[in-house]
Amino acid sequence: MSVLAASIGEQGFPRPPEPGLTPADVITRAEAIAATLVERQQETEDRTFYASDTHEVFAKAGFYRILVPRRFGGYEFGVDTFMRVSMALTRGCPSTGWMYTLGAAHALAVATMFPERTQEEIFAAGDFICPATVMPAGTAERADDGSWVINGTWSYCSGSPYATHFLGHALVSRADGEPTPMMFIAPRSEWRRLDDWGQQLGLRGSGSHSITIDNGRVPDHFTLDGHMSEFSVADSAPGLRLHRNPEYGGGPLSFMNLESAVLAVGIARGALDAYEDLMRTRTTLFPPVVPRTHDPDYQFWYGEAAGLIATAEAAILNATQQWQEACARGPATFTREFEMRVATICRQVVELSWRAVEQHLLPTAGSSAVRRGQRLERVWRDMSMLHTHAGFTVFLAAKAQRELAKARFDIEEVPR
């Protein structure tokens, strides 16, 4: 159990479906379920999201309540448990792991940033699935009753097929006429999912459809000024006061980077599993023809990739631990420098995972192992798609490093 979950009082809290469930139990369940996802990867891609029976299994296993506060019937097991569950599921099926992670992860952000009244309404059902996008789009206009009328379409909403809510950013015209982002949560009744996913290079089963809102109504207490990536827990962390749990006082930006990097590790571990199967079942091409497990070259390629992936896994788990320890020290720990340091670790985690697949596993697996529909072929497509994500291509690949240096040396942005 995480350092924060152990300190939570039970008095007056609604009981979750399985009061005796432990973090170890839920991780074991994830690993067992992940093994069943391997053979369903093609159907998941064809459907563009994981099956309804998989969704029901996830719900029954408690996956959608891992980060939901105990006050609202969640398990509140902590970020470390969530990361291990995400890694396990992604290892079995990258699309399924991606869709689950980016749907369930935002319970933490909501429980951190929004006030008690909002959380009571949003977490009322217990299970919480909420895709989020960081790109501001659409518009929000104040209605006569004080609520907001939202219009727009938001792309790449991973987790939308079974979502209970959507967390997005709309542009609002303030008094000076300048449009600024406003964060909002829209219940499922206020939006619809478009059938526009599945033609991309990879992650075709990740449920990353667009969400559109036509004159949707959102109450004022379902909104926050500004952008989620710029939310400062040092200035305000309602969840920390409400739940008395340090992890509801952690930085949303650094947590977003952690969840992204753990997906890369899970995908790479799945690639290594596929390569190991080839090692055990295939032979070398040239004399002396021996099982690949006995060939020095294949032994080296496997060992090199395994070492890179193990290092990436150790790094993401350590970064998660650093994040939790920072929570325990208090919101003031989440300085810009700390947030960017976590981001640069996540950058290296992604690069190590990609290097293992792209430089060692894919080139040496053999052309028959990368035919359409083969596991390694799918993993390569999925990891390639991961590299097109703005969080990796723009933020982790370049901006995070510059921001870390500027924070360390106290450099202000120079106006252009």
CSV table of C-alpha atoms in Angstrom, one decimal, residues 52-192:
chain,number,residue,atom,x,y,z
A,52,SER,CA,-17.3,-4.9,-23.7
A,53,ASP,CA,-16.5,-8.1,-21.8
A,54,THR,CA,-13.0,-6.9,-21.2
A,55,HIS,CA,-14.4,-3.6,-19.9
A,56,GLU,CA,-16.6,-5.6,-17.5
A,57,VAL,CA,-13.7,-7.7,-16.3
A,58,PHE,CA,-11.7,-4.4,-15.7
A,59,ALA,CA,-14.6,-3.0,-13.7
A,60,LYS,CA,-15.1,-6.1,-11.7
A,61,ALA,CA,-11.3,-6.3,-11.0
A,62,GLY,CA,-11.4,-2.8,-9.5
A,63,PHE,CA,-9.2,-1.1,-12.1
A,64,TYR,CA,-11.4,1.9,-12.6
A,65,ARG,CA,-11.3,2.7,-8.9
A,66,ILE,CA,-7.6,2.4,-8.2
A,67,LEU,CA,-7.1,6.2,-8.1
A,68,VAL,CA,-10.6,7.2,-7.0
A,69,PRO,CA,-10.6,8.4,-3.4
A,70,ARG,CA,-12.0,6.2,-0.6
A,71,ARG,CA,-14.3,9.0,0.3
A,72,PHE,CA,-16.3,8.2,-2.8
A,73,GLY,CA,-16.1,4.4,-2.8
A,74,GLY,CA,-12.7,4.1,-4.5
A,75,TYR,CA,-9.7,2.0,-3.5
A,76,GLU,CA,-7.2,4.9,-3.4
A,77,PHE,CA,-4.3,2.4,-3.8
A,78,GLY,CA,-1.9,5.1,-5.1
A,79,VAL,CA,0.1,5.9,-8.2
A,80,ASP,CA,2.6,3.0,-7.8
A,81,THR,CA,-0.2,0.4,-8.0
A,82,PHE,CA,-1.8,2.2,-11.0
A,83,MET,CA,1.5,2.3,-12.9
A,84,ARG,CA,2.1,-1.5,-12.4
A,85,VAL,CA,-1.4,-2.3,-13.5
A,86,SER,CA,-1.0,-0.1,-16.6
A,87,MET,CA,2.3,-1.6,-17.5
A,88,ALA,CA,1.0,-5.1,-17.2
A,89,LEU,CA,-2.1,-4.5,-19.4
A,90,THR,CA,0.0,-2.7,-22.0
A,91,ARG,CA,2.4,-5.6,-22.1
A,92,GLY,CA,-0.5,-7.8,-23.1
A,93,CYS,CA,-2.1,-5.4,-25.6
A,94,PRO,CA,-0.7,-2.0,-26.3
A,95,SER,CA,-4.0,-0.6,-27.5
A,96,THR,CA,-5.9,-1.9,-24.5
A,97,GLY,CA,-3.3,-0.6,-22.1
A,98,TRP,CA,-3.2,2.8,-23.7
A,99,MET,CA,-7.0,3.1,-23.7
A,100,TYR,CA,-7.3,1.9,-20.1
A,101,THR,CA,-4.5,4.1,-18.8
A,102,LEU,CA,-5.5,7.4,-20.4
A,103,GLY,CA,-9.1,6.8,-19.4
A,104,ALA,CA,-8.6,5.9,-15.7
A,105,ALA,CA,-5.6,8.1,-14.9
A,106,HIS,CA,-7.5,11.4,-14.7
A,107,ALA,CA,-9.2,10.4,-11.5
A,108,LEU,CA,-6.1,11.6,-9.8
A,109,ALA,CA,-6.1,15.0,-11.5
A,110,VAL,CA,-9.8,15.5,-10.8
A,111,ALA,CA,-9.4,14.5,-7.1
A,112,THR,CA,-6.5,16.9,-6.8
A,113,MET,CA,-7.7,20.0,-8.6
A,114,PHE,CA,-11.5,20.2,-8.1
A,115,PRO,CA,-13.5,21.2,-5.0
A,116,GLU,CA,-15.5,18.8,-2.8
A,117,ARG,CA,-18.9,19.6,-4.3
A,118,THR,CA,-17.6,18.8,-7.8
A,119,GLN,CA,-15.9,15.6,-6.7
A,120,GLU,CA,-19.1,14.4,-4.9
A,121,GLU,CA,-21.0,14.7,-8.2
A,122,ILE,CA,-18.3,13.4,-10.5
A,123,PHE,CA,-17.3,10.3,-8.5
A,124,ALA,CA,-20.9,9.4,-7.5
A,125,ALA,CA,-20.9,6.2,-9.6
A,126,GLY,CA,-17.6,4.9,-8.1
A,127,ASP,CA,-16.1,3.8,-11.4
A,128,PHE,CA,-14.5,6.7,-13.2
A,129,ILE,CA,-13.3,6.8,-16.8
A,130,CYS,CA,-12.4,10.2,-18.2
A,131,PRO,CA,-10.3,10.8,-21.3
A,132,ALA,CA,-8.5,14.2,-21.4
A,133,THR,CA,-7.0,16.3,-24.0
A,134,VAL,CA,-4.5,19.2,-23.5
A,135,MET,CA,-5.1,21.0,-26.8
A,136,PRO,CA,-7.7,23.8,-26.2
A,137,ALA,CA,-10.5,23.7,-28.8
A,138,GLY,CA,-14.0,24.9,-29.2
A,139,THR,CA,-15.7,27.6,-27.2
A,140,ALA,CA,-17.3,28.2,-23.8
A,141,GLU,CA,-19.9,30.9,-23.2
A,142,ARG,CA,-21.5,31.9,-19.9
A,143,ALA,CA,-25.2,31.2,-19.8
A,144,ASP,CA,-27.8,33.3,-17.9
A,145,ASP,CA,-27.9,30.7,-15.0
A,146,GLY,CA,-24.2,30.9,-14.5
A,147,SER,CA,-23.4,27.6,-16.2
A,148,TRP,CA,-21.3,27.3,-19.4
A,149,VAL,CA,-22.4,26.3,-22.9
A,150,ILE,CA,-19.7,24.3,-24.6
A,151,ASN,CA,-19.3,23.8,-28.3
A,152,GLY,CA,-16.5,22.1,-30.2
A,153,THR,CA,-14.7,18.9,-31.2
A,154,TRP,CA,-11.6,17.4,-29.4
A,155,SER,CA,-9.5,14.8,-31.0
A,156,TYR,CA,-7.4,11.9,-29.6
A,157,CYS,CA,-9.7,11.3,-26.6
A,158,SER,CA,-8.2,7.9,-25.6
A,159,GLY,CA,-10.7,5.9,-23.4
A,160,SER,CA,-13.8,7.5,-24.8
A,161,PRO,CA,-15.8,4.3,-25.7
A,162,TYR,CA,-16.6,3.5,-22.1
A,163,ALA,CA,-16.0,6.9,-20.6
A,164,THR,CA,-18.2,8.4,-17.8
A,165,HIS,CA,-16.8,11.9,-18.3
A,166,PHE,CA,-14.5,14.0,-20.5
A,167,LEU,CA,-11.9,16.5,-19.3
A,168,GLY,CA,-11.1,19.1,-21.9
A,169,HIS,CA,-10.0,22.7,-22.5
A,170,ALA,CA,-12.1,25.3,-24.3
A,171,LEU,CA,-11.3,28.9,-25.2
A,172,VAL,CA,-13.0,31.7,-23.3
A,173,SER,CA,-13.0,35.4,-24.2
A,174,ARG,CA,-12.1,37.3,-21.1
A,175,ALA,CA,-12.8,41.0,-20.3
A,176,ASP,CA,-9.9,42.2,-22.5
A,177,GLY,CA,-11.1,40.1,-25.4
A,178,GLU,CA,-8.1,37.8,-25.3
A,179,PRO,CA,-9.1,34.1,-25.6
A,180,THR,CA,-7.7,32.0,-22.7
A,181,PRO,CA,-8.1,28.3,-21.9
A,182,MET,CA,-10.6,27.0,-19.4
A,183,MET,CA,-10.6,23.5,-18.1
A,184,PHE,CA,-13.9,21.7,-17.9
A,185,ILE,CA,-15.4,18.3,-17.1
A,186,ALA,CA,-18.4,17.2,-19.2
A,187,PRO,CA,-20.5,14.3,-18.1
A,188,ARG,CA,-21.3,11.6,-20.7
A,189,SER,CA,-24.8,13.0,-21.3
A,190,GLU,CA,-23.3,16.2,-22.7
A,191,TRP,CA,-21.1,14.8,-25.5
A,192,ARG,CA,-20.9,12.1,-28.2
